[in-house]
mmCIF file of C-alpha atoms and ligand atoms in Angstrom:
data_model
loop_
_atom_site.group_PDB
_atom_site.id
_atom_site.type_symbol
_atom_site.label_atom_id
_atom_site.label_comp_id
_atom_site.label_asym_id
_atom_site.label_seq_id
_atom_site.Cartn_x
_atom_site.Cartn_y
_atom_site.Cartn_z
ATOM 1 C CA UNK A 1 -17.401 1.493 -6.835
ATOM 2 C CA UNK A 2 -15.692 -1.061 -4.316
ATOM 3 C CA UNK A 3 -13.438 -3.462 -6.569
ATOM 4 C CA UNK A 4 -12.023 -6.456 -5.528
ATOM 5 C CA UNK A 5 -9.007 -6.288 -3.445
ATOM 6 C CA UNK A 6 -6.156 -8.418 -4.926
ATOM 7 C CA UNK A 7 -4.300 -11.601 -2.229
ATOM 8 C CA UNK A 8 -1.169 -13.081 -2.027
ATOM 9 C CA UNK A 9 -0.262 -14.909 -3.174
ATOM 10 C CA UNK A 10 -1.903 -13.735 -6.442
ATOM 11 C CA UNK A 11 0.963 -13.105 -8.664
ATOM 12 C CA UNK A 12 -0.201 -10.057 -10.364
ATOM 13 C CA UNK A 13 1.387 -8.487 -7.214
ATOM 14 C CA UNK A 14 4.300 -9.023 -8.281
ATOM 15 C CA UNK A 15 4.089 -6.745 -11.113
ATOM 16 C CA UNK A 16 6.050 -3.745 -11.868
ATOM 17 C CA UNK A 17 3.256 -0.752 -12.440
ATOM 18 C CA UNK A 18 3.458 1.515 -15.370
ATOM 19 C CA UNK A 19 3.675 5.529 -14.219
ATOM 20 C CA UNK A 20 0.713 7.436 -15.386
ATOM 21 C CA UNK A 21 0.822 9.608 -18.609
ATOM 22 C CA UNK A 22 -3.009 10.513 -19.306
ATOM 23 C CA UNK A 23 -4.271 12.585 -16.239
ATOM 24 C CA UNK A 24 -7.716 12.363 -17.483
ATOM 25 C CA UNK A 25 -11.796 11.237 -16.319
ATOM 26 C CA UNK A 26 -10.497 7.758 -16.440
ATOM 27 C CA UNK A 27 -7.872 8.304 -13.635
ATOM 28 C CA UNK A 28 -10.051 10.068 -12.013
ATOM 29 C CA UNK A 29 -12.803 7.334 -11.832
ATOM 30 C CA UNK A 30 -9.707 4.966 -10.418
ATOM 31 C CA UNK A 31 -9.027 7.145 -7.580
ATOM 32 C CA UNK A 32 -12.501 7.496 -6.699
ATOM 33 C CA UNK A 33 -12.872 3.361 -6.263
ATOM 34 C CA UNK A 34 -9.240 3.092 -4.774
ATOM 35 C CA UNK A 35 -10.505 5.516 -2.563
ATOM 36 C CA UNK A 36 -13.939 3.540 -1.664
ATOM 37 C CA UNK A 37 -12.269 0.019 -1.541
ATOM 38 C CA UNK A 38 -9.687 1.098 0.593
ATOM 39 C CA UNK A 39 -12.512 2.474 3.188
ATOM 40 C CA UNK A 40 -15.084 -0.259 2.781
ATOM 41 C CA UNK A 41 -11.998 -2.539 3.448
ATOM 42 C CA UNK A 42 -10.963 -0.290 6.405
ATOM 43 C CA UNK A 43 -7.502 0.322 5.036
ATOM 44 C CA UNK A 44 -5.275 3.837 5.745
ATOM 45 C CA UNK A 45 -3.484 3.187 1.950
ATOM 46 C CA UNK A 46 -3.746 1.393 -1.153
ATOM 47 C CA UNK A 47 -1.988 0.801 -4.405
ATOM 48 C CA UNK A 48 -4.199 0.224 -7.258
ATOM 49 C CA UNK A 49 -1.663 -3.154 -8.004
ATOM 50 C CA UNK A 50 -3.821 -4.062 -5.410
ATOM 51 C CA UNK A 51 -7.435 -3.696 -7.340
ATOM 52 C CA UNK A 52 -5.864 -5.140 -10.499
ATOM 53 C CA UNK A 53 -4.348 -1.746 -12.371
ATOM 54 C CA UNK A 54 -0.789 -2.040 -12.777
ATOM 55 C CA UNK A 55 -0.574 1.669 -12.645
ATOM 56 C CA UNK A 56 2.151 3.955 -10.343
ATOM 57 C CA UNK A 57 -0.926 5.136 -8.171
ATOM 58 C CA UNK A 58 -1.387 5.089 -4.613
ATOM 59 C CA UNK A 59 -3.354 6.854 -2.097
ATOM 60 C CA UNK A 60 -2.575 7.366 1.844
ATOM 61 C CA UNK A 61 -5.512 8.507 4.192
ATOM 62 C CA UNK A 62 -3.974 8.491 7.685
ATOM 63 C CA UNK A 63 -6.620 8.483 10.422
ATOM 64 C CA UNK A 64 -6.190 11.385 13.332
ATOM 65 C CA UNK A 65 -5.860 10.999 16.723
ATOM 66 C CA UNK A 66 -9.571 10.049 17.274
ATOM 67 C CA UNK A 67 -8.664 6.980 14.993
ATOM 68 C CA UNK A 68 -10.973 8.738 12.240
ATOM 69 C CA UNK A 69 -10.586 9.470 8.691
ATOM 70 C CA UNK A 70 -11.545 12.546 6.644
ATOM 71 C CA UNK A 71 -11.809 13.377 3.445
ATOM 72 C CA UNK A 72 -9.752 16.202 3.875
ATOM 73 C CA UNK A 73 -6.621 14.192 4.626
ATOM 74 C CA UNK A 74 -6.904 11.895 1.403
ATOM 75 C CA UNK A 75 -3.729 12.096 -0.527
ATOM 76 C CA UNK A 76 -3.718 11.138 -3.808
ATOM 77 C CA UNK A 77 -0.382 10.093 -5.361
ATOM 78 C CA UNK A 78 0.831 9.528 -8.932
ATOM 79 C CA UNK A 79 4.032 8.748 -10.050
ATOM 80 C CA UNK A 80 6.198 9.239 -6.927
ATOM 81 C CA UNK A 81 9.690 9.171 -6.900
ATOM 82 C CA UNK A 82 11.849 9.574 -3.123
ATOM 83 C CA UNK A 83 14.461 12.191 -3.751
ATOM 84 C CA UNK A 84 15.884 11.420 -0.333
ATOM 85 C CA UNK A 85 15.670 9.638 3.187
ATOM 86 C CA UNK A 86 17.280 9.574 5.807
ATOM 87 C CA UNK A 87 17.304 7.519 9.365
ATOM 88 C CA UNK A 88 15.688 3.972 9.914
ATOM 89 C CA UNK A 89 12.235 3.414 12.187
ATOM 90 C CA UNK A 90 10.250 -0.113 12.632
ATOM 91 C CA UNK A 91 6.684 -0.554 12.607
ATOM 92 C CA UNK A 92 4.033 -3.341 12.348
ATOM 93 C CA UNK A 93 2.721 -2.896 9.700
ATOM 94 C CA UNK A 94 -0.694 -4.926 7.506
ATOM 95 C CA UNK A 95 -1.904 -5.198 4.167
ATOM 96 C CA UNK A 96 -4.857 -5.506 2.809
ATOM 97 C CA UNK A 97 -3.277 -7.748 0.089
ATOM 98 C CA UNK A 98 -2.164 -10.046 3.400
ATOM 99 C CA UNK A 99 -4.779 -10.205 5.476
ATOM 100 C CA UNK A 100 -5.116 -11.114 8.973
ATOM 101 C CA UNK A 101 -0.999 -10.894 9.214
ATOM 102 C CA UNK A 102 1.221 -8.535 10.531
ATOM 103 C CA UNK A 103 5.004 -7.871 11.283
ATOM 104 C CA UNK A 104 7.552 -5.248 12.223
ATOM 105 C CA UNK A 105 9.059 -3.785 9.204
ATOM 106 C CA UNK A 106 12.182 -1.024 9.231
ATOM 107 C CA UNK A 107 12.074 1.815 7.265
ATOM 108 C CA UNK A 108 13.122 5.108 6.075
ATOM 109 C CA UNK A 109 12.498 7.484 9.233
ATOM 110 C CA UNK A 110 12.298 10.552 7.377
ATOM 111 C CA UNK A 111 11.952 10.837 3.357
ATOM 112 C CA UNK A 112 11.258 13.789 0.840
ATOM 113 C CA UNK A 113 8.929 12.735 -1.991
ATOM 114 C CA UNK A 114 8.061 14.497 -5.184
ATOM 115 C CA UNK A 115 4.867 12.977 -6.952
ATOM 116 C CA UNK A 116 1.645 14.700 -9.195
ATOM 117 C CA UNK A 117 -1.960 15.021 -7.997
ATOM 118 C CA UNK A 118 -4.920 13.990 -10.017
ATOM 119 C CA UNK A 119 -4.380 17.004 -12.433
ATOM 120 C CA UNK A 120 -0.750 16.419 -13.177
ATOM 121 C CA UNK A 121 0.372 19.142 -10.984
ATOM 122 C CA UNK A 122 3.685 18.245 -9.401
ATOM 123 C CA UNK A 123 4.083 17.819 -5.610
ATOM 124 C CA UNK A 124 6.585 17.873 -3.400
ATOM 125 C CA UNK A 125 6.420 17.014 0.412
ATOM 126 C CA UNK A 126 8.825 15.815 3.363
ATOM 127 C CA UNK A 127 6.905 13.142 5.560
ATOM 128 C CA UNK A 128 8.372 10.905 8.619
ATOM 129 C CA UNK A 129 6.469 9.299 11.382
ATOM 130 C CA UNK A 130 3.190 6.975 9.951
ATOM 131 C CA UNK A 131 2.946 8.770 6.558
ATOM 132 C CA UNK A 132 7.045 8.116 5.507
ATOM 133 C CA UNK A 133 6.243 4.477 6.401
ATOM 134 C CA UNK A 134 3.158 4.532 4.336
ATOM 135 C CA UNK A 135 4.430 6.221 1.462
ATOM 136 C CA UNK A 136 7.206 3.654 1.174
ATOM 137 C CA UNK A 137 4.969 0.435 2.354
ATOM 138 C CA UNK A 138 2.418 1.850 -0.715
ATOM 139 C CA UNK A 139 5.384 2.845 -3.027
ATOM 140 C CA UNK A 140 6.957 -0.799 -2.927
ATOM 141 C CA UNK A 141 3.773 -1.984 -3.836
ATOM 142 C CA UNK A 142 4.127 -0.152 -7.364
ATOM 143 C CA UNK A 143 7.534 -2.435 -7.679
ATOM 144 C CA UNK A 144 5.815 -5.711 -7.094
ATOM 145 C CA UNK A 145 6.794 -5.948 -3.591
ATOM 146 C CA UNK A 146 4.978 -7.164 -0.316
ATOM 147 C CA UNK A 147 5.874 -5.758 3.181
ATOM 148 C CA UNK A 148 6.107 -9.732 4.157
ATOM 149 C CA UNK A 149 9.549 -9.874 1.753
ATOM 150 C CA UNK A 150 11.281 -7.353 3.799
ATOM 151 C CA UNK A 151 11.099 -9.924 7.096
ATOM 152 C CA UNK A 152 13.832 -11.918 8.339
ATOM 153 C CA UNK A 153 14.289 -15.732 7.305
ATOM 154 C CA UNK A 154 12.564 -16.375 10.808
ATOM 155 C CA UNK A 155 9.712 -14.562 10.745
ATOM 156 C CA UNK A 156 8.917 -15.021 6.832
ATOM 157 C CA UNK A 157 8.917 -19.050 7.936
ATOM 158 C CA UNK A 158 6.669 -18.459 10.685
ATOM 159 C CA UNK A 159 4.513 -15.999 7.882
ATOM 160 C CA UNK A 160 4.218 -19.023 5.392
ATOM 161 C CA UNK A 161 3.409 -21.659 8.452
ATOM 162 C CA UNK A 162 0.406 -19.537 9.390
ATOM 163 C CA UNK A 163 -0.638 -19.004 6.022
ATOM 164 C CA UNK A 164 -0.800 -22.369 5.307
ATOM 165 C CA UNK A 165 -2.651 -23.339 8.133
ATOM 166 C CA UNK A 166 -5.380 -20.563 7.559
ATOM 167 C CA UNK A 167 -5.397 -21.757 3.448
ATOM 168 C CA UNK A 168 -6.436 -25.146 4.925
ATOM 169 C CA UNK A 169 -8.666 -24.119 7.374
ATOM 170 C CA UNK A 170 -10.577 -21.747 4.898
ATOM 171 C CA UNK A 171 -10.663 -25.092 2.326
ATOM 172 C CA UNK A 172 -11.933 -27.112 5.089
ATOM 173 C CA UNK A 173 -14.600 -24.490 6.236
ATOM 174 C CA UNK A 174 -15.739 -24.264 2.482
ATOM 175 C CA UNK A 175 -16.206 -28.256 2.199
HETATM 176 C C1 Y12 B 201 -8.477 -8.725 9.399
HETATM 177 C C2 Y12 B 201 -7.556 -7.818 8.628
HETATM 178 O O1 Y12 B 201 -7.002 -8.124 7.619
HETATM 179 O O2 Y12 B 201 -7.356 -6.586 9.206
HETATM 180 C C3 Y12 B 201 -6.720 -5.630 8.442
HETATM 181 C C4 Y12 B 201 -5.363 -5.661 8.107
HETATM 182 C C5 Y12 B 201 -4.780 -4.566 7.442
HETATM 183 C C6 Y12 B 201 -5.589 -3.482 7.138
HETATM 184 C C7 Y12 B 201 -5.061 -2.287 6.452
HETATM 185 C C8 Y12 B 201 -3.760 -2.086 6.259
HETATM 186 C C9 Y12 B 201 -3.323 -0.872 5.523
HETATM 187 O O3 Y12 B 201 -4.105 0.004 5.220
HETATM 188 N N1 Y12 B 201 -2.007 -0.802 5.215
HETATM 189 C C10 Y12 B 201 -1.497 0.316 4.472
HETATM 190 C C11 Y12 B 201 0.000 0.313 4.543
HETATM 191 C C12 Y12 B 201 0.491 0.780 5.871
HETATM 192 C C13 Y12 B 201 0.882 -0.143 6.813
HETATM 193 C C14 Y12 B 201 1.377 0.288 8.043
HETATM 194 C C15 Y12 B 201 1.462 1.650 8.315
HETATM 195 C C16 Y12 B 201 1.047 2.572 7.369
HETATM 196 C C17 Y12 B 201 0.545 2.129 6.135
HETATM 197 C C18 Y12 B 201 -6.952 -3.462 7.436
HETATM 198 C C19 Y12 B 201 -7.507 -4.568 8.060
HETATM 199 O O4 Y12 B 201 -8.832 -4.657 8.233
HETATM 200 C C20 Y12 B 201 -9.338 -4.305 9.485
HETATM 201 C C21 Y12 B 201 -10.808 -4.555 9.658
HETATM 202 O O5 Y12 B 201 -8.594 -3.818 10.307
HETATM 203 CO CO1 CO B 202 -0.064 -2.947 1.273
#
């Protein structure tokens, strides 16, 4: 089912997650509602930090060129660990857990991962382009960090200024 997505500043964010030792029905049923909440929220990835489970759990469903998604290109990923990357790319990247905001991050261009799938089978793949910036947007996510913490003094001032001025607006409009 579609759970609740968690905000910043909610501080549960900022948790380390745990890595994943049961592979069993119960994981299973958490990557079935990642899976839904990240599409009825019209996200391409997801942490489950992000739902409320502090668990090392992510999923990545990049969209073709048609801007669709499928199914077919869900990737569900447990436990990951980067075993090496190389060059540096910048993107502007969003959030679900910031909505409404986005910035240019840099990042890894190219990175090998090795993580397990839903059965506990290991994995190991070499990504660049969108999915080596979403595996390491999602991944920081499992170490309690936002992409916003990764901007420069500048831009994380004007980030906070807008914030606050959308907070007040929303408290305002809820009067
Ligand atoms: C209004 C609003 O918040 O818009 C959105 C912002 C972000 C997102 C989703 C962001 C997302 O999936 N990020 C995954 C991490 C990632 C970021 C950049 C590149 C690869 C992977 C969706 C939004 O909702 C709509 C309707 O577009
Ligand atoms: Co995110």
């Amino acid at each position: 089912m579609v759970r609740k997505i968690v905000v910043y500043p909610d501080k549960r964010l900022k948790q380390r997650s745990k890595e994943v030792v049961d592979f069993n029905n119960e994981l299973h049923l958490l990557l079935d509602d990642m899976n839904e909440t990240m599409l009825a929220g019209n996200g391409i990835g997801l942490a489950a930090i992000q739902i409320g489970v502090p668990l090392r759990v992510l999923l990545i469903n990049l969209p073709d060129e048609e801007g669709n998604q499928y199914p077919e290109n869900l990737l569900e990923v447990i436990n990951p660990v980067i075993l090496e990357k190389r060059g540096s790319t910048t993107y502007t990247e969003g959030c679900l857990s910031v909505p409404d905001y986005y910035d240019d991050v840099e990042r890894a261009e190219w990175i090998r991962v090795e993580f397990y799938n839903r059965h506990g089978e290991r994995q190991e793949i070499e990504a660049d382009g969108l999915l080596a910036i979403a595996f390491q947007h999602e991944m920081d996510h499992l170490d309690g960090h936002l992409f916003i913490e990764k901007l420069s003094f500048l831009k994380r001032k004007k980030f906070e200024k807008e914030w606050k001025k959308k907070q007040k607006e929303l408290q305002k409009s809820s009067k």
